[in-house]
């Protein structure tokens, strides 16, 4: 892509999120979200094959519908109460509409159907931007609204963890697996939103680090399905040995970083008297863990049958920067002892 | 006055159903024109005359015209309007739905101005919509700049999406 255009689009992406972060007026927040949607559209369609264009179209339609619902809800609130402040919405009707609009924006179940298909049509870098950066702006709004209906949020959360787990079980394409993993993690984030928004923020940030590592691992191996992943031991042996740890961190196993959000969320839910909800969420994490384990199995725990010439591929120097991957892998694996510091940092 | 407002609202809902009943883009654009025009009439009836004029000029006269041209470019050999059964069927379904909703919510007729106004005896009148535009160009300059930037971004996005003629993502028709 023309570097000037790329610069303008990336600037638009950054500006959109910044505007939503900095806004206290719903109209400005909506403008930031629309700017994000607009700026990523050409990035998604840059490889001009029909699958990418299909993914772009689906993304545009869902995000536009969500943004229109958001605008409608904020105007309804302005009509009913005269308030345009983001944090001052108390009427239940606009609050519920805004929650559902933002759920469609980030891909929470039952509004999740677009995410696997959109992510499947993109290359790994754009998919990474979609999974991480594009979630920041809606979450800034989600963290600020006062939720009115406790049941809605818990249903969104549990449905997302369950659908994220069950949906990912039958997948062999890595991008769809990551999409369902995203849905499951978003479910965990929403579960605890009404009790402790700082834990939601912590979950979001740890999810970012873990999924950043995973996307970059797949990008380094140039693999988009499990079969290609099975030959990564010959391309980057050290990384192949570390990737199961990254995947198990995504699955939420101690002593890895991914355990931190699940631990804090289960603790908070139990303290609030929602032990059955906590149990159901923990059990649904087992479903996600299964497909993370399957990826680890294919990558590092077995060597797939291959002919002799396939066992030593050309070890050409990779053009991809490995420093970000190294940093995020270290953070994905070793950050659990810093739990008190991180949760203190994120509590206002 | 009540009668003409009723006609405008009827035309609005009819145009709405016409767009939603999935005809060819020719007729859908016509439905959009009807909706926008009737909506402007409703706005006038509730006191927002300046807003209505601006909406007519910019939305109908600017954007909708461009959209209609684009829809005309994506020409179909056999366009489907209300003459074909699938479209007419959906249209009838929507009309039934509208009648059901009307029956449910019947009662009350809102007559009042949506535009606030402020007077200073005989010296000045400050209308909500015109005063708002003045404020947008003075105090709200930053948001105006941001709006202009977003429009420029949209231009670049569209140009990038349609780049490449027959080799690009969106092929020239």
Short mmCIF file of C-alpha atoms in Angstrom, two decimals:
data_model
loop_
_atom_site.label_atom_id
_atom_site.label_comp_id
_atom_site.label_asym_id
_atom_site.label_seq_id
_atom_site.Cartn_x
_atom_site.Cartn_y
_atom_site.Cartn_z
CA UNK A 1 0.00 0.00 0.00
CA UNK A 2 1.15 3.52 -0.71
CA UNK A 3 3.09 4.57 2.43
CA UNK A 4 1.39 7.98 2.57
CA UNK A 5 -2.02 6.34 2.57
CA UNK A 6 -0.86 3.82 5.14
CA UNK A 7 0.37 6.65 7.34
CA UNK A 8 -2.95 8.50 7.03
CA UNK A 9 -4.94 5.36 7.86
CA UNK A 10 -2.80 4.47 10.86
CA UNK A 11 -3.02 8.06 12.03
CA UNK A 12 -6.79 7.85 11.70
CA UNK A 13 -6.81 4.66 13.73
CA UNK A 14 -4.77 6.27 16.48
CA UNK A 15 -6.76 9.47 16.44
CA UNK A 16 -10.08 7.64 16.61
CA UNK A 17 -9.14 5.70 19.72
CA UNK A 18 -7.61 8.80 21.28
CA UNK A 19 -10.76 10.82 20.66
CA UNK A 20 -12.95 8.16 22.24
CA UNK A 21 -10.60 7.93 25.21
CA UNK A 22 -10.57 11.68 25.72
CA UNK A 23 -14.26 12.33 25.26
CA UNK A 24 -16.93 12.93 27.86
CA UNK A 25 -19.65 13.65 25.31
CA UNK A 26 -21.37 10.79 23.55
CA UNK A 27 -21.22 12.47 20.15
CA UNK A 28 -17.46 12.76 20.30
CA UNK A 29 -17.12 9.18 21.49
CA UNK A 30 -19.23 8.06 18.53
CA UNK A 31 -17.04 10.10 16.17
CA UNK A 32 -13.95 8.34 17.45
CA UNK A 33 -15.53 4.92 16.94
CA UNK A 34 -16.60 5.77 13.40
CA UNK A 35 -13.12 7.05 12.60
CA UNK A 36 -11.67 3.73 13.76
CA UNK A 37 -14.09 1.79 11.59
CA UNK A 38 -13.39 3.94 8.53
CA UNK A 39 -9.64 3.88 8.87
CA UNK A 40 -9.33 0.12 9.13
CA UNK A 41 -11.53 -0.63 6.10
CA UNK A 42 -8.82 -0.17 3.44
CA UNK A 43 -6.33 -2.00 5.64
CA UNK A 44 -8.63 -4.97 5.66
CA UNK A 45 -9.19 -4.89 1.91
CA UNK A 46 -5.59 -4.19 0.95
CA UNK A 47 -5.04 -7.66 -0.45
CA UNK A 48 -7.70 -7.38 -3.06
CA UNK A 49 -8.96 -10.94 -3.03
CA UNK A 50 -12.70 -11.55 -2.68
CA UNK A 51 -12.40 -13.14 0.76
CA UNK A 52 -10.79 -10.00 2.16
CA UNK A 53 -13.42 -7.80 0.54
CA UNK A 54 -16.14 -10.02 1.99
CA UNK A 55 -14.60 -9.72 5.45
CA UNK A 56 -14.34 -5.95 5.02
CA UNK A 57 -17.97 -5.67 4.00
CA UNK A 58 -19.17 -7.77 6.93
CA UNK A 59 -17.05 -5.76 9.34
CA UNK A 60 -18.30 -2.45 7.97
CA UNK A 61 -21.96 -3.45 8.16
CA UNK A 62 -21.80 -4.74 11.74
CA UNK A 63 -19.73 -1.86 13.02
CA UNK A 64 -21.92 0.72 11.27
CA UNK A 65 -25.05 -0.87 12.74
CA UNK A 66 -23.47 -0.85 16.20
CA UNK A 67 -22.39 2.78 15.87
CA UNK A 68 -25.84 3.79 14.65
CA UNK A 69 -27.43 2.04 17.63
CA UNK A 70 -24.97 3.81 19.92
CA UNK A 71 -25.84 7.18 18.43
CA UNK A 72 -29.54 6.42 18.66
CA UNK A 73 -29.20 5.41 22.30
CA UNK A 74 -27.28 8.55 23.23
CA UNK A 75 -29.80 10.75 21.44
CA UNK A 76 -32.61 8.92 23.23
CA UNK A 77 -30.87 9.60 26.50
CA UNK A 78 -30.45 13.27 25.56
CA UNK A 79 -34.14 13.45 24.80
CA UNK A 80 -35.23 11.72 27.99
CA UNK A 81 -32.83 13.30 30.45
CA UNK A 82 -31.04 16.13 28.65
CA UNK A 83 -27.70 14.53 29.48
CA UNK A 84 -24.86 14.09 27.02
CA UNK A 85 -22.25 13.05 29.56
CA UNK A 86 -20.92 9.54 29.15
CA UNK A 87 -20.80 8.78 32.84
CA UNK A 88 -24.17 10.28 33.68
CA UNK A 89 -26.48 7.90 31.87
CA UNK A 90 -28.89 6.52 34.42
CA UNK A 91 -32.03 5.76 32.41
CA UNK A 92 -32.21 2.00 31.84
CA UNK A 93 -33.38 2.09 28.20
CA UNK A 94 -30.41 3.98 26.74
CA UNK A 95 -28.03 2.10 29.02
CA UNK A 96 -29.20 -1.27 27.75
CA UNK A 97 -29.09 -0.10 24.13
CA UNK A 98 -25.58 1.22 24.60
CA UNK A 99 -24.46 -2.01 26.24
CA UNK A 100 -25.82 -4.07 23.35
CA UNK A 101 -24.36 -1.71 20.75
CA UNK A 102 -20.94 -1.94 22.33
CA UNK A 103 -21.33 -5.72 22.64
CA UNK A 104 -21.90 -5.85 18.88
CA UNK A 105 -18.87 -3.62 18.37
CA UNK A 106 -16.48 -5.91 20.23
CA UNK A 107 -18.07 -9.24 19.38
CA UNK A 108 -19.72 -10.53 22.51
CA UNK A 109 -22.09 -13.45 22.25
CA UNK A 110 -24.87 -13.54 21.12
CA UNK A 111 -23.66 -10.74 18.82
CA UNK A 112 -20.47 -12.57 17.91
CA UNK A 113 -21.27 -14.20 14.58
CA UNK A 114 -19.31 -11.73 12.50
CA UNK A 115 -16.01 -12.06 14.32
CA UNK A 116 -14.75 -15.50 13.15
CA UNK A 117 -15.65 -14.84 9.54
CA UNK A 118 -14.17 -11.36 9.48
CA UNK A 119 -10.96 -12.47 11.17
CA UNK A 120 -10.63 -15.42 8.78
CA UNK A 121 -10.58 -13.15 5.75
CA UNK A 122 -7.74 -10.98 6.99
CA UNK A 123 -4.00 -11.41 7.07
CA UNK A 124 -2.48 -11.92 10.48
CA UNK A 125 -1.26 -8.34 11.00
CA UNK A 126 -4.62 -6.76 10.26
CA UNK A 127 -6.27 -9.45 12.35
CA UNK A 128 -3.99 -8.46 15.20
CA UNK A 129 -5.03 -4.81 14.89
CA UNK A 130 -8.66 -5.90 14.80
CA UNK A 131 -8.33 -8.08 17.88
CA UNK A 132 -6.42 -5.65 20.01
CA UNK A 133 -6.49 -2.00 19.00
CA UNK A 134 -10.10 -1.96 17.82
CA UNK A 135 -11.27 -3.24 21.19
CA UNK A 136 -9.71 -0.38 23.13
CA UNK A 137 -12.16 2.37 22.19
CA UNK A 138 -15.37 0.42 22.86
CA UNK A 139 -13.95 -0.78 26.15
CA UNK A 140 -13.19 2.77 27.19
CA UNK A 141 -16.91 3.41 26.85
CA UNK A 142 -17.97 0.11 28.43
CA UNK A 143 -15.89 0.86 31.51
CA UNK A 144 -17.56 4.22 31.95
CA UNK A 145 -21.24 3.41 31.67
CA UNK A 146 -23.17 2.58 34.81
CA UNK A 147 -24.74 -0.79 34.02
CA UNK A 148 -28.42 -0.90 34.77
CA UNK A 149 -29.30 -4.52 34.28
CA UNK A 150 -27.14 -6.99 36.10
CA UNK A 151 -28.71 -9.96 34.33
CA UNK A 152 -27.88 -8.66 30.84
CA UNK A 153 -24.19 -8.40 31.59
CA UNK A 154 -23.96 -11.80 33.23
CA UNK A 155 -25.83 -13.42 30.34
CA UNK A 156 -23.55 -11.69 27.82
CA UNK A 157 -20.52 -12.85 29.77
CA UNK A 158 -21.51 -16.47 30.30
CA UNK A 159 -22.83 -16.86 26.75
CA UNK A 160 -19.56 -15.49 25.41
CA UNK A 161 -17.36 -17.80 27.44
CA UNK A 162 -19.46 -20.82 26.53
CA UNK A 163 -19.82 -19.96 22.84
CA UNK A 164 -16.16 -18.99 22.63
CA UNK A 165 -15.25 -22.36 24.06
CA UNK A 166 -17.63 -24.55 22.11
CA UNK A 167 -17.25 -22.67 18.85
CA UNK A 168 -13.50 -22.99 18.83
CA UNK A 169 -13.52 -26.74 19.37
CA UNK A 170 -14.18 -27.68 15.76
CA UNK A 171 -11.77 -25.25 14.13
CA UNK A 172 -8.57 -25.98 12.29
CA UNK A 173 -7.99 -22.48 10.97
CA UNK A 174 -5.89 -20.50 13.40
CA UNK A 175 -7.59 -17.17 12.83
CA UNK A 176 -10.99 -18.62 13.65
CA UNK A 177 -9.54 -20.22 16.76
CA UNK A 178 -8.22 -16.84 17.80
CA UNK A 179 -11.60 -15.26 17.07
CA UNK A 180 -13.38 -17.70 19.37
CA UNK A 181 -10.65 -17.20 21.95
CA UNK A 182 -11.32 -13.48 21.70
CA UNK A 183 -15.04 -14.04 22.26
CA UNK A 184 -14.33 -16.16 25.34
CA UNK A 185 -11.95 -13.61 26.85
CA UNK A 186 -14.38 -10.78 26.21
CA UNK A 187 -16.97 -12.83 28.06
CA UNK A 188 -14.71 -13.01 31.09
CA UNK A 189 -14.19 -9.25 30.90
CA UNK A 190 -17.89 -8.49 30.84
CA UNK A 191 -18.69 -10.91 33.67
CA UNK A 192 -16.87 -8.84 36.24
CA UNK A 193 -17.64 -5.42 34.75
CA UNK A 194 -20.37 -4.42 37.14
CA UNK A 195 -18.43 -5.52 40.22
CA UNK A 196 -14.95 -4.29 39.50
CA UNK A 197 -14.16 -2.38 36.30
CA UNK A 198 -10.47 -2.38 37.16
CA UNK A 199 -10.40 -6.18 36.89
CA UNK A 200 -12.05 -5.80 33.47
CA UNK A 201 -9.25 -3.47 32.45
CA UNK A 202 -6.66 -5.88 33.79
CA UNK A 203 -8.23 -8.75 31.83
CA UNK A 204 -8.26 -6.62 28.69
CA UNK A 205 -4.60 -5.70 29.01
CA UNK A 206 -3.43 -9.23 29.75
CA UNK A 207 -5.54 -10.50 26.86
CA UNK A 208 -3.82 -7.95 24.62
CA UNK A 209 -0.38 -9.17 25.60
CA UNK A 210 -1.26 -12.84 25.19
CA UNK A 211 -3.00 -12.47 21.87
CA UNK A 212 -0.26 -10.18 20.58
CA UNK A 213 2.25 -12.96 21.26
CA UNK A 214 0.04 -15.59 19.64
CA UNK A 215 -0.55 -13.60 16.48
CA UNK A 216 3.13 -12.86 16.13
CA UNK A 217 4.06 -16.51 16.63
CA UNK A 218 1.68 -17.49 13.84
CA UNK A 219 3.02 -14.70 11.68
CA UNK A 220 6.60 -15.79 12.18
CA UNK A 221 5.69 -19.32 11.19
CA UNK A 222 3.63 -17.98 8.28
CA UNK A 223 0.96 -20.45 9.30
CA UNK A 224 -2.79 -20.06 9.22
CA UNK A 225 -3.89 -23.57 10.02
CA UNK A 226 -2.89 -26.32 12.40
CA UNK A 227 -1.18 -28.40 9.73
CA UNK A 228 1.31 -25.67 8.87
CA UNK A 229 1.85 -25.06 12.54
CA UNK A 230 3.03 -28.63 12.90
CA UNK A 231 6.20 -27.87 10.94
CA UNK A 232 7.20 -24.89 13.04
CA UNK A 233 9.68 -27.01 15.03
CA UNK A 234 11.93 -27.01 12.01
CA UNK A 235 11.67 -23.25 11.44
CA UNK A 236 12.03 -21.80 14.91
CA UNK A 237 12.71 -24.48 17.52
CA UNK A 238 13.04 -22.20 20.55
CA UNK A 239 9.82 -20.44 19.73
CA UNK A 240 8.09 -23.77 19.21
CA UNK A 241 9.14 -24.79 22.69
CA UNK A 242 7.81 -21.55 24.20
CA UNK A 243 4.53 -21.37 22.31
CA UNK A 244 2.73 -24.00 24.41
CA UNK A 245 3.39 -21.74 27.39
CA UNK A 246 1.85 -18.82 25.52
CA UNK A 247 -1.17 -20.91 24.59
CA UNK A 248 -1.61 -22.25 28.11
CA UNK A 249 -1.40 -18.68 29.35
CA UNK A 250 -4.28 -17.89 27.00
CA UNK A 251 -6.05 -20.84 28.53
CA UNK A 252 -5.58 -19.36 31.97
CA UNK A 253 -3.37 -21.85 33.72
CA UNK A 254 -1.21 -20.94 36.69
CA UNK A 255 1.67 -20.03 37.08
CA UNK A 256 1.37 -18.13 33.81
CA UNK A 257 0.08 -14.59 33.33
CA UNK A 258 -3.26 -15.70 31.93
CA UNK A 259 -4.20 -17.05 35.33
CA UNK A 260 -4.17 -13.58 36.84
CA UNK A 261 -7.45 -12.27 35.37
CA UNK A 262 -9.32 -15.54 35.87
CA UNK A 263 -8.21 -15.76 39.48
CA UNK A 264 -9.24 -12.21 40.28
CA UNK A 265 -12.55 -12.56 38.44
CA UNK A 266 -13.49 -15.81 40.19
CA UNK A 267 -12.53 -14.29 43.52
CA UNK A 268 -14.62 -11.19 42.88
CA UNK A 269 -17.63 -13.19 41.70
CA UNK A 270 -17.48 -15.42 44.76
CA UNK A 271 -17.21 -12.43 47.05
CA UNK A 272 -20.32 -11.00 45.42
CA UNK A 273 -22.22 -14.19 46.11
CA UNK A 274 -22.28 -15.49 42.56
CA UNK A 275 -20.54 -18.80 43.16
CA UNK A 276 -22.59 -20.80 40.60
CA UNK A 277 -21.79 -18.19 37.94
CA UNK A 278 -18.14 -18.42 38.85
CA UNK A 279 -18.26 -22.21 38.63
CA UNK A 280 -19.94 -22.12 35.23
CA UNK A 281 -17.39 -19.65 33.91
CA UNK A 282 -14.51 -21.72 35.22
CA UNK A 283 -15.95 -24.85 33.61
CA UNK A 284 -16.37 -23.05 30.30
CA UNK A 285 -12.70 -22.16 30.39
CA UNK A 286 -12.03 -25.88 30.09
CA UNK A 287 -13.54 -25.85 26.61
CA UNK A 288 -11.16 -23.13 25.47
CA UNK A 289 -8.29 -24.90 27.15
CA UNK A 290 -8.95 -27.96 25.01
CA UNK A 291 -8.27 -26.22 21.74
CA UNK A 292 -5.26 -24.38 23.13
CA UNK A 293 -3.93 -27.78 24.20
CA UNK A 294 -4.66 -29.13 20.73
CA UNK A 295 -2.54 -26.35 19.22
CA UNK A 296 0.27 -27.06 21.68
CA UNK A 297 0.01 -30.76 20.88
CA UNK A 298 0.29 -30.18 17.15
CA UNK A 299 3.14 -27.73 17.55
CA UNK A 300 5.43 -28.99 20.21
CA UNK A 301 4.28 -32.24 21.74
CA UNK A 302 4.26 -34.28 18.55
CA UNK A 303 6.21 -34.29 15.32
CA UNK A 304 3.85 -34.92 12.44
CA UNK A 305 4.79 -37.44 9.78
CA UNK A 306 6.81 -35.68 7.13
CA UNK A 307 9.26 -36.72 4.47
CA UNK A 308 12.97 -36.27 5.15
CA UNK A 309 13.38 -33.24 2.94
CA UNK A 310 10.66 -31.44 4.87
CA UNK A 311 12.43 -31.75 8.17
CA UNK A 312 15.11 -29.17 7.42
CA UNK A 313 13.58 -26.18 5.68
CA UNK A 314 15.67 -23.23 4.60
CA UNK A 315 16.48 -21.29 7.76
CA UNK A 316 16.43 -17.91 6.08
CA UNK A 317 16.70 -14.85 8.34
CA UNK A 318 13.22 -13.61 9.02
CA UNK A 319 12.34 -10.10 7.90
CA UNK A 320 9.93 -9.84 10.80
CA UNK A 321 11.03 -7.98 13.90
CA UNK A 322 11.36 -10.46 16.73
CA UNK A 323 11.91 -8.00 19.55
CA UNK A 324 8.20 -7.28 20.11
CA UNK A 325 7.50 -11.00 20.15
CA UNK A 326 10.28 -11.59 22.65
CA UNK A 327 8.99 -8.90 24.97
CA UNK A 328 5.38 -9.95 24.82
CA UNK A 329 6.26 -13.64 25.24
CA UNK A 330 8.19 -12.81 28.38
CA UNK A 331 5.25 -10.80 29.65
CA UNK A 332 2.81 -13.59 28.73
CA UNK A 333 4.69 -16.13 30.75
CA UNK A 334 6.22 -14.35 33.71
CA UNK A 335 3.87 -11.62 34.89
CA UNK A 336 1.85 -13.52 37.48
CA UNK A 337 3.98 -12.59 40.53
CA UNK A 338 3.27 -8.94 39.75
CA UNK A 339 -0.47 -9.37 40.36
CA UNK A 340 -0.65 -7.07 43.40
CA UNK A 341 1.30 -4.33 41.66
CA UNK A 342 -0.75 -4.55 38.48
CA UNK A 343 -4.11 -4.57 40.20
CA UNK A 344 -3.00 -1.64 42.36
CA UNK A 345 -1.89 0.19 39.23
CA UNK A 346 -5.24 -0.28 37.55
CA UNK A 347 -7.44 0.63 40.49
CA UNK A 348 -8.25 4.35 40.36
CA UNK B 1 -52.00 21.64 9.63
CA UNK B 2 -52.75 18.37 11.34
CA UNK B 3 -53.77 16.91 7.98
CA UNK B 4 -50.60 17.92 6.22
CA UNK B 5 -48.49 16.61 9.11
CA UNK B 6 -50.36 13.34 8.91
CA UNK B 7 -49.66 13.15 5.18
CA UNK B 8 -45.97 13.81 5.76
CA UNK B 9 -45.75 11.13 8.43
CA UNK B 10 -47.64 8.68 6.27
CA UNK B 11 -45.28 9.37 3.39
CA UNK B 12 -42.33 8.89 5.73
CA UNK B 13 -43.44 5.47 6.89
CA UNK B 14 -44.42 4.46 3.37
CA UNK B 15 -41.01 5.47 2.04
CA UNK B 16 -39.41 3.62 4.95
CA UNK B 17 -41.25 0.44 4.03
CA UNK B 18 -40.39 0.99 0.38
CA UNK B 19 -36.68 1.05 1.19
CA UNK B 20 -36.85 -1.86 3.61
CA UNK B 21 -38.80 -4.08 1.21
CA UNK B 22 -35.59 -4.80 -0.69
CA UNK B 23 -36.28 -3.52 -4.19
CA UNK B 24 -33.59 -2.69 -6.73
CA UNK B 25 -31.36 0.26 -5.83
CA UNK B 26 -33.23 2.48 -8.33
CA UNK B 27 -36.43 2.24 -6.35
CA UNK B 28 -34.72 2.12 -2.99
CA UNK B 29 -33.06 5.45 -3.79
CA UNK B 30 -36.48 6.80 -4.71
CA UNK B 31 -37.79 5.60 -1.37
CA UNK B 32 -34.90 7.34 0.38
CA UNK B 33 -35.72 10.58 -1.43
CA UNK B 34 -39.32 10.26 -0.29
CA UNK B 35 -38.30 9.56 3.31
CA UNK B 36 -35.90 12.50 3.41
CA UNK B 37 -38.40 14.86 1.84
CA UNK B 38 -41.24 13.85 4.12
CA UNK B 39 -38.92 13.98 7.11
CA UNK B 40 -38.05 17.55 6.22
CA UNK B 41 -41.75 18.32 6.10
CA UNK B 42 -42.28 16.82 9.54
CA UNK B 43 -39.38 18.91 10.81
CA UNK B 44 -40.94 22.07 9.42
CA UNK B 45 -44.20 21.25 11.12
CA UNK B 46 -42.43 21.09 14.44
CA UNK B 47 -40.69 24.42 14.09
CA UNK B 48 -37.29 23.44 12.78
CA UNK B 49 -37.52 25.32 9.50
CA UNK B 50 -33.82 26.18 9.18
CA UNK B 51 -32.77 22.65 10.03
CA UNK B 52 -35.23 21.33 7.50
CA UNK B 53 -33.88 23.56 4.76
CA UNK B 54 -30.31 22.59 5.52
CA UNK B 55 -31.27 18.90 5.56
CA UNK B 56 -33.01 19.25 2.21
CA UNK B 57 -30.07 21.04 0.66
CA UNK B 58 -27.19 19.00 1.97
CA UNK B 59 -28.65 15.55 2.48
CA UNK B 60 -31.11 15.37 -0.40
CA UNK B 61 -29.40 17.71 -2.78
CA UNK B 62 -25.86 16.60 -2.07
CA UNK B 63 -25.45 13.13 -0.72
CA UNK B 64 -28.60 11.47 -1.91
CA UNK B 65 -28.05 12.73 -5.44
CA UNK B 66 -24.57 11.22 -5.43
CA UNK B 67 -25.96 8.00 -4.04
CA UNK B 68 -28.65 7.93 -6.71
CA UNK B 69 -26.00 8.34 -9.41
CA UNK B 70 -23.98 5.49 -7.92
CA UNK B 71 -27.09 3.33 -7.77
CA UNK B 72 -27.79 4.18 -11.39
CA UNK B 73 -24.29 3.06 -12.30
CA UNK B 74 -24.93 -0.35 -10.75
CA UNK B 75 -27.65 -0.89 -13.32
CA UNK B 76 -29.72 -4.03 -13.43
CA UNK B 77 -31.32 -5.36 -16.60
CA UNK B 78 -34.55 -6.30 -14.78
CA UNK B 79 -35.01 -3.98 -11.83
CA UNK B 80 -37.44 -5.19 -9.18
CA UNK B 81 -39.91 -2.71 -7.81
CA UNK B 82 -43.33 -3.09 -6.27
CA UNK B 83 -44.43 -4.87 -9.43
CA UNK B 84 -42.63 -8.06 -8.49
CA UNK B 85 -44.09 -10.35 -5.88
CA UNK B 86 -41.13 -10.73 -3.50
CA UNK B 87 -40.81 -7.00 -3.00
CA UNK B 88 -44.56 -6.46 -2.78
CA UNK B 89 -44.86 -9.26 -0.27
CA UNK B 90 -42.29 -7.73 2.09
CA UNK B 91 -43.93 -4.35 1.59
CA UNK B 92 -47.33 -5.73 2.60
CA UNK B 93 -45.77 -7.40 5.62
CA UNK B 94 -44.25 -4.11 6.72
CA UNK B 95 -47.57 -2.31 6.24
CA UNK B 96 -49.29 -4.90 8.42
CA UNK B 97 -46.59 -4.44 11.03
CA UNK B 98 -47.03 -0.66 10.90
CA UNK B 99 -50.78 -1.01 11.36
CA UNK B 100 -50.23 -3.33 14.31
CA UNK B 101 -47.79 -0.91 15.90
CA UNK B 102 -50.16 1.98 15.24
CA UNK B 103 -52.99 0.07 16.89
CA UNK B 104 -50.79 -0.64 19.88
CA UNK B 105 -49.52 2.87 20.39
CA UNK B 106 -52.61 4.79 19.23
CA UNK B 107 -53.50 7.95 21.03
CA UNK B 108 -52.01 11.36 21.58
CA UNK B 109 -50.84 13.80 18.99
CA UNK B 110 -47.70 15.72 19.73
CA UNK B 111 -47.84 19.33 18.63
CA UNK B 112 -45.09 21.53 19.74
CA UNK B 113 -41.88 23.12 18.70
CA UNK B 114 -38.70 21.08 18.89
CA UNK B 115 -36.52 24.13 18.59
CA UNK B 116 -35.89 26.17 21.69
CA UNK B 117 -35.85 29.92 21.36
CA UNK B 118 -34.72 32.71 23.59
CA UNK B 119 -35.90 36.29 23.34
CA UNK B 120 -34.57 39.55 24.64
CA UNK B 121 -37.75 41.70 24.57
CA UNK B 122 -37.92 43.25 21.09
CA UNK B 123 -34.19 43.28 20.51
CA UNK B 124 -33.17 39.78 19.57
CA UNK B 125 -34.34 36.25 19.15
CA UNK B 126 -32.00 33.34 19.54
CA UNK B 127 -33.26 30.20 17.86
CA UNK B 128 -31.87 26.85 18.85
CA UNK B 129 -30.91 25.65 15.39
CA UNK B 130 -29.47 28.84 13.87
CA UNK B 131 -27.73 29.77 17.10
CA UNK B 132 -26.30 26.28 17.22
CA UNK B 133 -24.73 26.69 13.80
CA UNK B 134 -23.22 30.00 14.88
CA UNK B 135 -21.79 28.33 17.97
CA UNK B 136 -20.40 25.49 15.88
CA UNK B 137 -18.37 27.93 13.83
CA UNK B 138 -17.13 29.89 16.85
CA UNK B 139 -16.70 27.91 20.06
CA UNK B 140 -17.01 24.53 18.41
CA UNK B 141 -14.19 25.12 15.97
CA UNK B 142 -12.22 22.11 17.13
CA UNK B 143 -15.02 19.67 16.41
CA UNK B 144 -15.50 21.33 13.03
CA UNK B 145 -11.83 20.70 12.21
CA UNK B 146 -12.23 17.14 13.35
CA UNK B 147 -15.32 16.74 11.16
CA UNK B 148 -13.37 18.08 8.19
CA UNK B 149 -10.53 15.64 8.95
CA UNK B 150 -12.95 12.71 9.08
CA UNK B 151 -14.40 13.73 5.71
CA UNK B 152 -10.88 13.84 4.26
CA UNK B 153 -10.17 10.44 5.78
CA UNK B 154 -13.34 9.08 4.20
CA UNK B 155 -12.20 10.42 0.85
CA UNK B 156 -8.87 8.65 1.17
CA UNK B 157 -10.58 5.46 2.31
CA UNK B 158 -12.91 5.44 -0.68
CA UNK B 159 -10.10 6.26 -3.09
CA UNK B 160 -7.96 3.49 -1.64
CA UNK B 161 -10.81 0.99 -1.83
CA UNK B 162 -11.57 1.78 -5.46
CA UNK B 163 -7.93 2.02 -6.55
CA UNK B 164 -6.79 -0.23 -9.31
CA UNK B 165 -9.65 -0.14 -11.81
CA UNK B 166 -10.12 -3.70 -12.95
CA UNK B 167 -7.28 -5.06 -10.80
CA UNK B 168 -8.57 -3.66 -7.54
CA UNK B 169 -10.93 -4.88 -4.88
CA UNK B 170 -13.99 -3.00 -6.11
CA UNK B 171 -14.04 -3.28 -9.85
CA UNK B 172 -15.14 -0.39 -12.02
CA UNK B 173 -18.53 -1.13 -13.48
#
